Amino acid sequence: MVYQSQISFTLDTICPWTYLARRRLAKALEQVRSTNPGVTFTIKYLPYQLYPDAPQEGEDKYAWYRDAKFNGDEEHMRKYVVLMTAYGKAEGIAYKFGGRVGNTLQAHRVIQLVQEAKGPDVAEKVVDSLYRQYFEEEQHPSSKETLLKALGEAGLSETEAKKLVEDEDEGLMDVKMLIREQAGNGVDAVPYIVFEGKRRDFTLEGCKEVDEYVKVLQQVAKESG
């Protein structure tokens, strides 16, 4: 009998560390799945907002990261960009900090609706597209154009995608409730990843190395036997 383990991955699509964690976890899953056929891992994405008061129209992305993370210190921001560029390159991510940052609530709403209606594999494609568009193509994180493109890349028809994106109230209360729930669970930063085990759960806060994700996944697999 195959044990099914859920991985709850709390993210915000404007967080570079969650993009990095997503890639590293994918590598770890690839390793562990090939050697542990007795357990299946499914990722469930959960919403978190780093900048809940961000305007939908957006503002300068580079300036926001500099001011929010380093109190406007340009030298620290330059070092951060160099660091994230190097980390990203190792995982096939070409980080860019131009363009605009904006409110991610609509992006989270779409991710949750797709996850419920289409399942984890389709949701994963939406998440990956949103990360790539924002961090590598300098697109707005939750404009209608960005969301439509992500849904199209995930295989939704143009009609389905438009319906999801244009009805901005559908699922909105649910996603707000999920964000509040995560805060109630003590989540105050992302990535926040919970690995569901048969005997116990494992929680990793912050972005870890591939080996650390592998270690936890193997422990889950071992205890499921």
PDB file of C-alpha atoms in Angstrom:
ATOM      1  CA  MET A   1       0.000   0.000   0.000  1.00  0.00           C
ATOM      2  CA  VAL A   2       1.350   3.409  -0.989  1.00  0.00           C
ATOM      3  CA  TYR A   3       1.464   6.074   1.746  1.00  0.00           C
ATOM      4  CA  GLN A   4       0.354   9.504   0.544  1.00  0.00           C
ATOM      5  CA  SER A   5       2.141  12.429   2.162  1.00  0.00           C
ATOM      6  CA  GLN A   6       1.102  16.034   1.736  1.00  0.00           C
ATOM      7  CA  ILE A   7       3.648  18.843   1.706  1.00  0.00           C
ATOM      8  CA  SER A   8       2.101  22.178   2.707  1.00  0.00           C
ATOM      9  CA  PHE A   9       4.170  24.886   1.036  1.00  0.00           C
ATOM     10  CA  THR A  10       3.358  28.411   2.233  1.00  0.00           C
ATOM     11  CA  LEU A  11       4.587  31.033  -0.211  1.00  0.00           C
ATOM     12  CA  ASP A  12       4.325  34.503  -1.617  1.00  0.00           C
ATOM     13  CA  THR A  13       5.088  34.903  -5.302  1.00  0.00           C
ATOM     14  CA  ILE A  14       7.148  38.061  -4.659  1.00  0.00           C
ATOM     15  CA  CYS A  15       9.513  36.228  -2.277  1.00  0.00           C
ATOM     16  CA  PRO A  16      12.773  35.229  -3.999  1.00  0.00           C
ATOM     17  CA  TRP A  17      13.548  32.705  -1.261  1.00  0.00           C
ATOM     18  CA  THR A  18      10.311  30.786  -1.861  1.00  0.00           C
ATOM     19  CA  TYR A  19      11.154  30.566  -5.574  1.00  0.00           C
ATOM     20  CA  LEU A  20      14.554  29.147  -4.642  1.00  0.00           C
ATOM     21  CA  ALA A  21      12.974  26.741  -2.139  1.00  0.00           C
ATOM     22  CA  ARG A  22      10.468  25.609  -4.756  1.00  0.00           C
ATOM     23  CA  ARG A  23      13.314  24.666  -7.139  1.00  0.00           C
ATOM     24  CA  ARG A  24      15.389  22.968  -4.456  1.00  0.00           C
ATOM     25  CA  LEU A  25      12.420  21.009  -3.139  1.00  0.00           C
ATOM     26  CA  ALA A  26      11.631  19.873  -6.699  1.00  0.00           C
ATOM     27  CA  LYS A  27      15.185  18.508  -6.996  1.00  0.00           C
ATOM     28  CA  ALA A  28      14.873  16.744  -3.651  1.00  0.00           C
ATOM     29  CA  LEU A  29      11.527  15.217  -4.598  1.00  0.00           C
ATOM     30  CA  GLU A  30      12.998  13.911  -7.852  1.00  0.00           C
ATOM     31  CA  GLN A  31      15.766  12.154  -5.900  1.00  0.00           C
ATOM     32  CA  VAL A  32      13.514  10.654  -3.235  1.00  0.00           C
ATOM     33  CA  ARG A  33      10.674   9.585  -5.532  1.00  0.00           C
ATOM     34  CA  SER A  34      13.050   7.453  -7.579  1.00  0.00           C
ATOM     35  CA  THR A  35      14.214   5.496  -4.522  1.00  0.00           C
ATOM     36  CA  ASN A  36      11.013   5.348  -2.420  1.00  0.00           C
ATOM     37  CA  PRO A  37       8.144   3.941  -4.499  1.00  0.00           C
ATOM     38  CA  GLY A  38       6.126   3.224  -1.336  1.00  0.00           C
ATOM     39  CA  VAL A  39       5.308   6.866  -0.675  1.00  0.00           C
ATOM     40  CA  THR A  40       3.755   9.593  -2.839  1.00  0.00           C
ATOM     41  CA  PHE A  41       4.368  13.271  -2.125  1.00  0.00           C
ATOM     42  CA  THR A  42       1.846  15.935  -3.142  1.00  0.00           C
ATOM     43  CA  ILE A  43       2.454  19.657  -2.705  1.00  0.00           C
ATOM     44  CA  LYS A  44      -0.382  21.863  -1.489  1.00  0.00           C
ATOM     45  CA  TYR A  45       0.305  25.583  -1.895  1.00  0.00           C
ATOM     46  CA  LEU A  46      -0.858  27.955   0.836  1.00  0.00           C
ATOM     47  CA  PRO A  47      -0.961  31.769   0.645  1.00  0.00           C
ATOM     48  CA  TYR A  48       1.009  34.368   2.574  1.00  0.00           C
ATOM     49  CA  GLN A  49       1.448  38.071   1.831  1.00  0.00           C
ATOM     50  CA  LEU A  50       4.746  39.792   2.516  1.00  0.00           C
ATOM     51  CA  TYR A  51       3.262  43.138   1.498  1.00  0.00           C
ATOM     52  CA  PRO A  52      -0.508  42.980   2.091  1.00  0.00           C
ATOM     53  CA  ASP A  53      -0.910  46.754   1.750  1.00  0.00           C
ATOM     54  CA  ALA A  54       0.769  46.894  -1.673  1.00  0.00           C
ATOM     55  CA  PRO A  55      -1.280  48.781  -4.260  1.00  0.00           C
ATOM     56  CA  GLN A  56      -2.612  46.674  -7.126  1.00  0.00           C
ATOM     57  CA  GLU A  57      -1.107  49.046  -9.698  1.00  0.00           C
ATOM     58  CA  GLY A  58       2.291  48.418  -8.179  1.00  0.00           C
ATOM     59  CA  GLU A  59       5.426  50.407  -7.439  1.00  0.00           C
ATOM     60  CA  ASP A  60       9.126  50.226  -8.251  1.00  0.00           C
ATOM     61  CA  LYS A  61      10.301  46.709  -7.422  1.00  0.00           C
ATOM     62  CA  TYR A  62      13.994  47.399  -6.794  1.00  0.00           C
ATOM     63  CA  ALA A  63      13.228  50.358  -4.502  1.00  0.00           C
ATOM     64  CA  TRP A  64      10.703  48.332  -2.508  1.00  0.00           C
ATOM     65  CA  TYR A  65      13.125  45.464  -1.805  1.00  0.00           C
ATOM     66  CA  ARG A  66      15.864  47.959  -0.910  1.00  0.00           C
ATOM     67  CA  ASP A  67      13.619  49.930   1.447  1.00  0.00           C
ATOM     68  CA  ALA A  68      11.707  46.994   2.955  1.00  0.00           C
ATOM     69  CA  LYS A  69      14.725  44.775   3.583  1.00  0.00           C
ATOM     70  CA  PHE A  70      17.584  47.238   4.098  1.00  0.00           C
ATOM     71  CA  ASN A  71      15.975  50.545   5.143  1.00  0.00           C
ATOM     72  CA  GLY A  72      17.030  52.143   1.870  1.00  0.00           C
ATOM     73  CA  ASP A  73      20.689  51.101   2.124  1.00  0.00           C
ATOM     74  CA  GLU A  74      21.860  50.901  -1.489  1.00  0.00           C
ATOM     75  CA  GLU A  75      25.101  49.046  -0.711  1.00  0.00           C
ATOM     76  CA  HIS A  76      23.262  46.266   1.130  1.00  0.00           C
ATOM     77  CA  MET A  77      20.767  46.003  -1.698  1.00  0.00           C
ATOM     78  CA  ARG A  78      23.537  45.652  -4.284  1.00  0.00           C
ATOM     79  CA  LYS A  79      25.134  42.836  -2.252  1.00  0.00           C
ATOM     80  CA  TYR A  80      21.718  41.159  -1.930  1.00  0.00           C
ATOM     81  CA  VAL A  81      21.195  41.233  -5.701  1.00  0.00           C
ATOM     82  CA  VAL A  82      24.654  39.677  -6.238  1.00  0.00           C
ATOM     83  CA  LEU A  83      23.876  36.977  -3.647  1.00  0.00           C
ATOM     84  CA  MET A  84      20.428  36.126  -5.036  1.00  0.00           C
ATOM     85  CA  THR A  85      21.788  36.120  -8.597  1.00  0.00           C
ATOM     86  CA  ALA A  86      24.406  33.528  -7.604  1.00  0.00           C
ATOM     87  CA  TYR A  87      21.902  31.371  -5.698  1.00  0.00           C
ATOM     88  CA  GLY A  88      19.442  31.620  -8.552  1.00  0.00           C
ATOM     89  CA  LYS A  89      21.988  30.686 -11.203  1.00  0.00           C
ATOM     90  CA  ALA A  90      22.736  27.440  -9.358  1.00  0.00           C
ATOM     91  CA  GLU A  91      19.050  26.488  -9.626  1.00  0.00           C
ATOM     92  CA  GLY A  92      18.438  27.747 -13.160  1.00  0.00           C
ATOM     93  CA  ILE A  93      16.785  31.010 -12.057  1.00  0.00           C
ATOM     94  CA  ALA A  94      17.796  34.315 -13.649  1.00  0.00           C
ATOM     95  CA  TYR A  95      16.725  36.781 -10.947  1.00  0.00           C
ATOM     96  CA  LYS A  96      15.977  40.339 -12.037  1.00  0.00           C
ATOM     97  CA  PHE A  97      14.890  43.173  -9.772  1.00  0.00           C
ATOM     98  CA  GLY A  98      13.471  45.590 -12.324  1.00  0.00           C
ATOM     99  CA  GLY A  99       9.804  46.126 -13.064  1.00  0.00           C
ATOM    100  CA  ARG A 100       7.075  46.557 -10.468  1.00  0.00           C
ATOM    101  CA  VAL A 101       6.020  44.899  -7.240  1.00  0.00           C
ATOM    102  CA  GLY A 102       2.309  44.836  -6.451  1.00  0.00           C
ATOM    103  CA  ASN A 103      -0.386  43.219  -4.345  1.00  0.00           C
ATOM    104  CA  THR A 104      -0.369  39.422  -4.707  1.00  0.00           C
ATOM    105  CA  LEU A 105      -3.875  38.687  -3.400  1.00  0.00           C
ATOM    106  CA  GLN A 106      -5.310  38.023  -6.877  1.00  0.00           C
ATOM    107  CA  ALA A 107      -2.404  35.698  -7.700  1.00  0.00           C
ATOM    108  CA  HIS A 108      -3.085  33.708  -4.531  1.00  0.00           C
ATOM    109  CA  ARG A 109      -6.803  33.597  -5.326  1.00  0.00           C
ATOM    110  CA  VAL A 110      -6.110  32.108  -8.760  1.00  0.00           C
ATOM    111  CA  ILE A 111      -3.589  29.575  -7.396  1.00  0.00           C
ATOM    112  CA  GLN A 112      -6.114  28.330  -4.817  1.00  0.00           C
ATOM    113  CA  LEU A 113      -8.995  28.068  -7.304  1.00  0.00           C
ATOM    114  CA  VAL A 114      -6.850  26.127  -9.778  1.00  0.00           C
ATOM    115  CA  GLN A 115      -5.528  23.875  -7.024  1.00  0.00           C
ATOM    116  CA  GLU A 116      -9.089  23.007  -5.945  1.00  0.00           C
ATOM    117  CA  ALA A 117     -10.509  22.559  -9.438  1.00  0.00           C
ATOM    118  CA  LYS A 118      -7.584  21.112 -11.405  1.00  0.00           C
ATOM    119  CA  GLY A 119      -5.323  19.503  -8.829  1.00  0.00           C
ATOM    120  CA  PRO A 120      -1.704  19.886  -7.668  1.00  0.00           C
ATOM    121  CA  ASP A 121       0.069  19.350 -10.994  1.00  0.00           C
ATOM    122  CA  VAL A 122      -1.786  22.201 -12.705  1.00  0.00           C
ATOM    123  CA  ALA A 123      -1.413  24.462  -9.658  1.00  0.00           C
ATOM    124  CA  GLU A 124       2.339  23.787  -9.725  1.00  0.00           C
ATOM    125  CA  LYS A 125       2.534  25.010 -13.333  1.00  0.00           C
ATOM    126  CA  VAL A 126       0.657  28.185 -12.418  1.00  0.00           C
ATOM    127  CA  VAL A 127       2.981  28.835  -9.464  1.00  0.00           C
ATOM    128  CA  ASP A 128       6.108  28.237 -11.562  1.00  0.00           C
ATOM    129  CA  SER A 129       4.865  30.570 -14.304  1.00  0.00           C
ATOM    130  CA  LEU A 130       4.042  33.335 -11.812  1.00  0.00           C
ATOM    131  CA  TYR A 131       7.513  33.079 -10.274  1.00  0.00           C
ATOM    132  CA  ARG A 132       9.242  33.100 -13.649  1.00  0.00           C
ATOM    133  CA  GLN A 133       7.228  36.008 -15.014  1.00  0.00           C
ATOM    134  CA  TYR A 134       7.812  38.142 -11.935  1.00  0.00           C
ATOM    135  CA  PHE A 135      11.430  37.345 -11.137  1.00  0.00           C
ATOM    136  CA  GLU A 136      12.879  36.607 -14.563  1.00  0.00           C
ATOM    137  CA  GLU A 137      10.712  38.570 -16.987  1.00  0.00           C
ATOM    138  CA  GLU A 138      10.032  41.605 -14.738  1.00  0.00           C
ATOM    139  CA  GLN A 139       6.254  41.337 -15.091  1.00  0.00           C
ATOM    140  CA  HIS A 140       3.688  42.579 -12.558  1.00  0.00           C
ATOM    141  CA  PRO A 141       3.034  39.753 -10.026  1.00  0.00           C
ATOM    142  CA  SER A 142      -0.760  39.757 -10.330  1.00  0.00           C
ATOM    143  CA  SER A 143      -1.874  41.784 -13.334  1.00  0.00           C
ATOM    144  CA  LYS A 144      -4.579  40.245 -15.493  1.00  0.00           C
ATOM    145  CA  GLU A 145      -2.001  39.703 -18.251  1.00  0.00           C
ATOM    146  CA  THR A 146       0.366  37.842 -15.897  1.00  0.00           C
ATOM    147  CA  LEU A 147      -2.417  35.660 -14.501  1.00  0.00           C
ATOM    148  CA  LEU A 148      -3.852  34.838 -17.938  1.00  0.00           C
ATOM    149  CA  LYS A 149      -0.416  33.844 -19.205  1.00  0.00           C
ATOM    150  CA  ALA A 150       0.194  31.603 -16.167  1.00  0.00           C
ATOM    151  CA  LEU A 151      -3.151  29.862 -16.623  1.00  0.00           C
ATOM    152  CA  GLY A 152      -2.530  29.394 -20.345  1.00  0.00           C
ATOM    153  CA  GLU A 153       0.873  27.862 -19.656  1.00  0.00           C
ATOM    154  CA  ALA A 154      -0.778  25.517 -17.159  1.00  0.00           C
ATOM    155  CA  GLY A 155      -3.089  24.232 -19.882  1.00  0.00           C
ATOM    156  CA  LEU A 156      -6.336  26.098 -19.200  1.00  0.00           C
ATOM    157  CA  SER A 157      -8.357  27.239 -22.186  1.00  0.00           C
ATOM    158  CA  GLU A 158      -8.605  30.958 -22.911  1.00  0.00           C
ATOM    159  CA  THR A 159     -12.280  30.904 -21.854  1.00  0.00           C
ATOM    160  CA  GLU A 160     -11.525  29.152 -18.547  1.00  0.00           C
ATOM    161  CA  ALA A 161      -8.607  31.458 -17.836  1.00  0.00           C
ATOM    162  CA  LYS A 162     -10.571  34.642 -18.548  1.00  0.00           C
ATOM    163  CA  LYS A 163     -13.438  33.518 -16.316  1.00  0.00           C
ATOM    164  CA  LEU A 164     -11.067  32.823 -13.423  1.00  0.00           C
ATOM    165  CA  VAL A 165      -9.135  36.078 -13.781  1.00  0.00           C
ATOM    166  CA  GLU A 166     -12.016  38.457 -14.472  1.00  0.00           C
ATOM    167  CA  ASP A 167     -14.243  37.361 -11.585  1.00  0.00           C
ATOM    168  CA  GLU A 168     -12.017  38.915  -8.924  1.00  0.00           C
ATOM    169  CA  ASP A 169     -14.405  38.023  -6.092  1.00  0.00           C
ATOM    170  CA  GLU A 170     -14.600  34.284  -6.745  1.00  0.00           C
ATOM    171  CA  GLY A 171     -12.721  32.530  -3.947  1.00  0.00           C
ATOM    172  CA  LEU A 172     -11.514  35.836  -2.491  1.00  0.00           C
ATOM    173  CA  MET A 173     -12.988  35.339   0.978  1.00  0.00           C
ATOM    174  CA  ASP A 174     -11.562  31.811   1.092  1.00  0.00           C
ATOM    175  CA  VAL A 175      -8.039  32.946   0.253  1.00  0.00           C
ATOM    176  CA  LYS A 176      -8.220  35.759   2.825  1.00  0.00           C
ATOM    177  CA  MET A 177      -9.307  33.191   5.405  1.00  0.00           C
ATOM    178  CA  LEU A 178      -6.369  30.923   4.471  1.00  0.00           C
ATOM    179  CA  ILE A 179      -3.953  33.841   4.891  1.00  0.00           C
ATOM    180  CA  ARG A 180      -5.414  34.559   8.350  1.00  0.00           C
ATOM    181  CA  GLU A 181      -5.195  30.867   9.232  1.00  0.00           C
ATOM    182  CA  GLN A 182      -1.522  30.767   8.319  1.00  0.00           C
ATOM    183  CA  ALA A 183      -0.862  33.787  10.531  1.00  0.00           C
ATOM    184  CA  GLY A 184      -2.823  32.041  13.305  1.00  0.00           C
ATOM    185  CA  ASN A 185      -0.595  28.985  12.850  1.00  0.00           C
ATOM    186  CA  GLY A 186       2.428  31.136  13.619  1.00  0.00           C
ATOM    187  CA  VAL A 187       3.622  31.639  10.041  1.00  0.00           C
ATOM    188  CA  ASP A 188       5.312  35.044   9.917  1.00  0.00           C
ATOM    189  CA  ALA A 189       7.759  34.475   7.056  1.00  0.00           C
ATOM    190  CA  VAL A 190       8.090  32.327   3.965  1.00  0.00           C
ATOM    191  CA  PRO A 191       8.934  29.748   2.769  1.00  0.00           C
ATOM    192  CA  TYR A 192       7.239  27.707   5.506  1.00  0.00           C
ATOM    193  CA  ILE A 193       7.033  24.031   4.592  1.00  0.00           C
ATOM    194  CA  VAL A 194       5.297  21.268   6.546  1.00  0.00           C
ATOM    195  CA  PHE A 195       5.953  17.641   5.576  1.00  0.00           C
ATOM    196  CA  GLU A 196       3.130  15.373   6.714  1.00  0.00           C
ATOM    197  CA  GLY A 197       4.382  12.104   8.150  1.00  0.00           C
ATOM    198  CA  LYS A 198       2.590   8.969   9.260  1.00  0.00           C
ATOM    199  CA  ARG A 199       3.807   9.353  12.849  1.00  0.00           C
ATOM    200  CA  ARG A 200       4.729  13.057  12.997  1.00  0.00           C
ATOM    201  CA  ASP A 201       5.047  16.154  10.853  1.00  0.00           C
ATOM    202  CA  PHE A 202       8.283  17.954   9.988  1.00  0.00           C
ATOM    203  CA  THR A 203       8.445  21.736   9.570  1.00  0.00           C
ATOM    204  CA  LEU A 204      11.184  23.657   7.770  1.00  0.00           C
ATOM    205  CA  GLU A 205      11.177  27.445   8.001  1.00  0.00           C
ATOM    206  CA  GLY A 206      13.178  29.448   5.483  1.00  0.00           C
ATOM    207  CA  CYS A 207      14.907  28.255   2.338  1.00  0.00           C
ATOM    208  CA  LYS A 208      17.074  25.159   2.871  1.00  0.00           C
ATOM    209  CA  GLU A 209      19.648  23.304   0.792  1.00  0.00           C
ATOM    210  CA  VAL A 210      18.520  20.383  -1.389  1.00  0.00           C
ATOM    211  CA  ASP A 211      20.170  17.873   0.977  1.00  0.00           C
ATOM    212  CA  GLU A 212      18.083  19.078   3.905  1.00  0.00           C
ATOM    213  CA  TYR A 213      14.856  18.598   1.965  1.00  0.00           C
ATOM    214  CA  VAL A 214      16.060  15.145   0.890  1.00  0.00           C
ATOM    215  CA  LYS A 215      16.792  14.223   4.510  1.00  0.00           C
ATOM    216  CA  VAL A 216      13.265  15.151   5.660  1.00  0.00           C
ATOM    217  CA  LEU A 217      11.592  13.434   2.703  1.00  0.00           C
ATOM    218  CA  GLN A 218      13.569  10.268   3.374  1.00  0.00           C
ATOM    219  CA  GLN A 219      12.573  10.398   7.056  1.00  0.00           C
ATOM    220  CA  VAL A 220       8.890  10.672   6.054  1.00  0.00           C
ATOM    221  CA  ALA A 221       9.336   7.734   3.664  1.00  0.00           C
ATOM    222  CA  LYS A 222      11.150   5.685   6.315  1.00  0.00           C
ATOM    223  CA  GLU A 223       8.466   6.250   8.964  1.00  0.00           C
ATOM    224  CA  SER A 224       5.658   5.437   6.516  1.00  0.00           C
ATOM    225  CA  GLY A 225       6.894   1.880   6.118  1.00  0.00           C
TER     226      GLY A 225
END
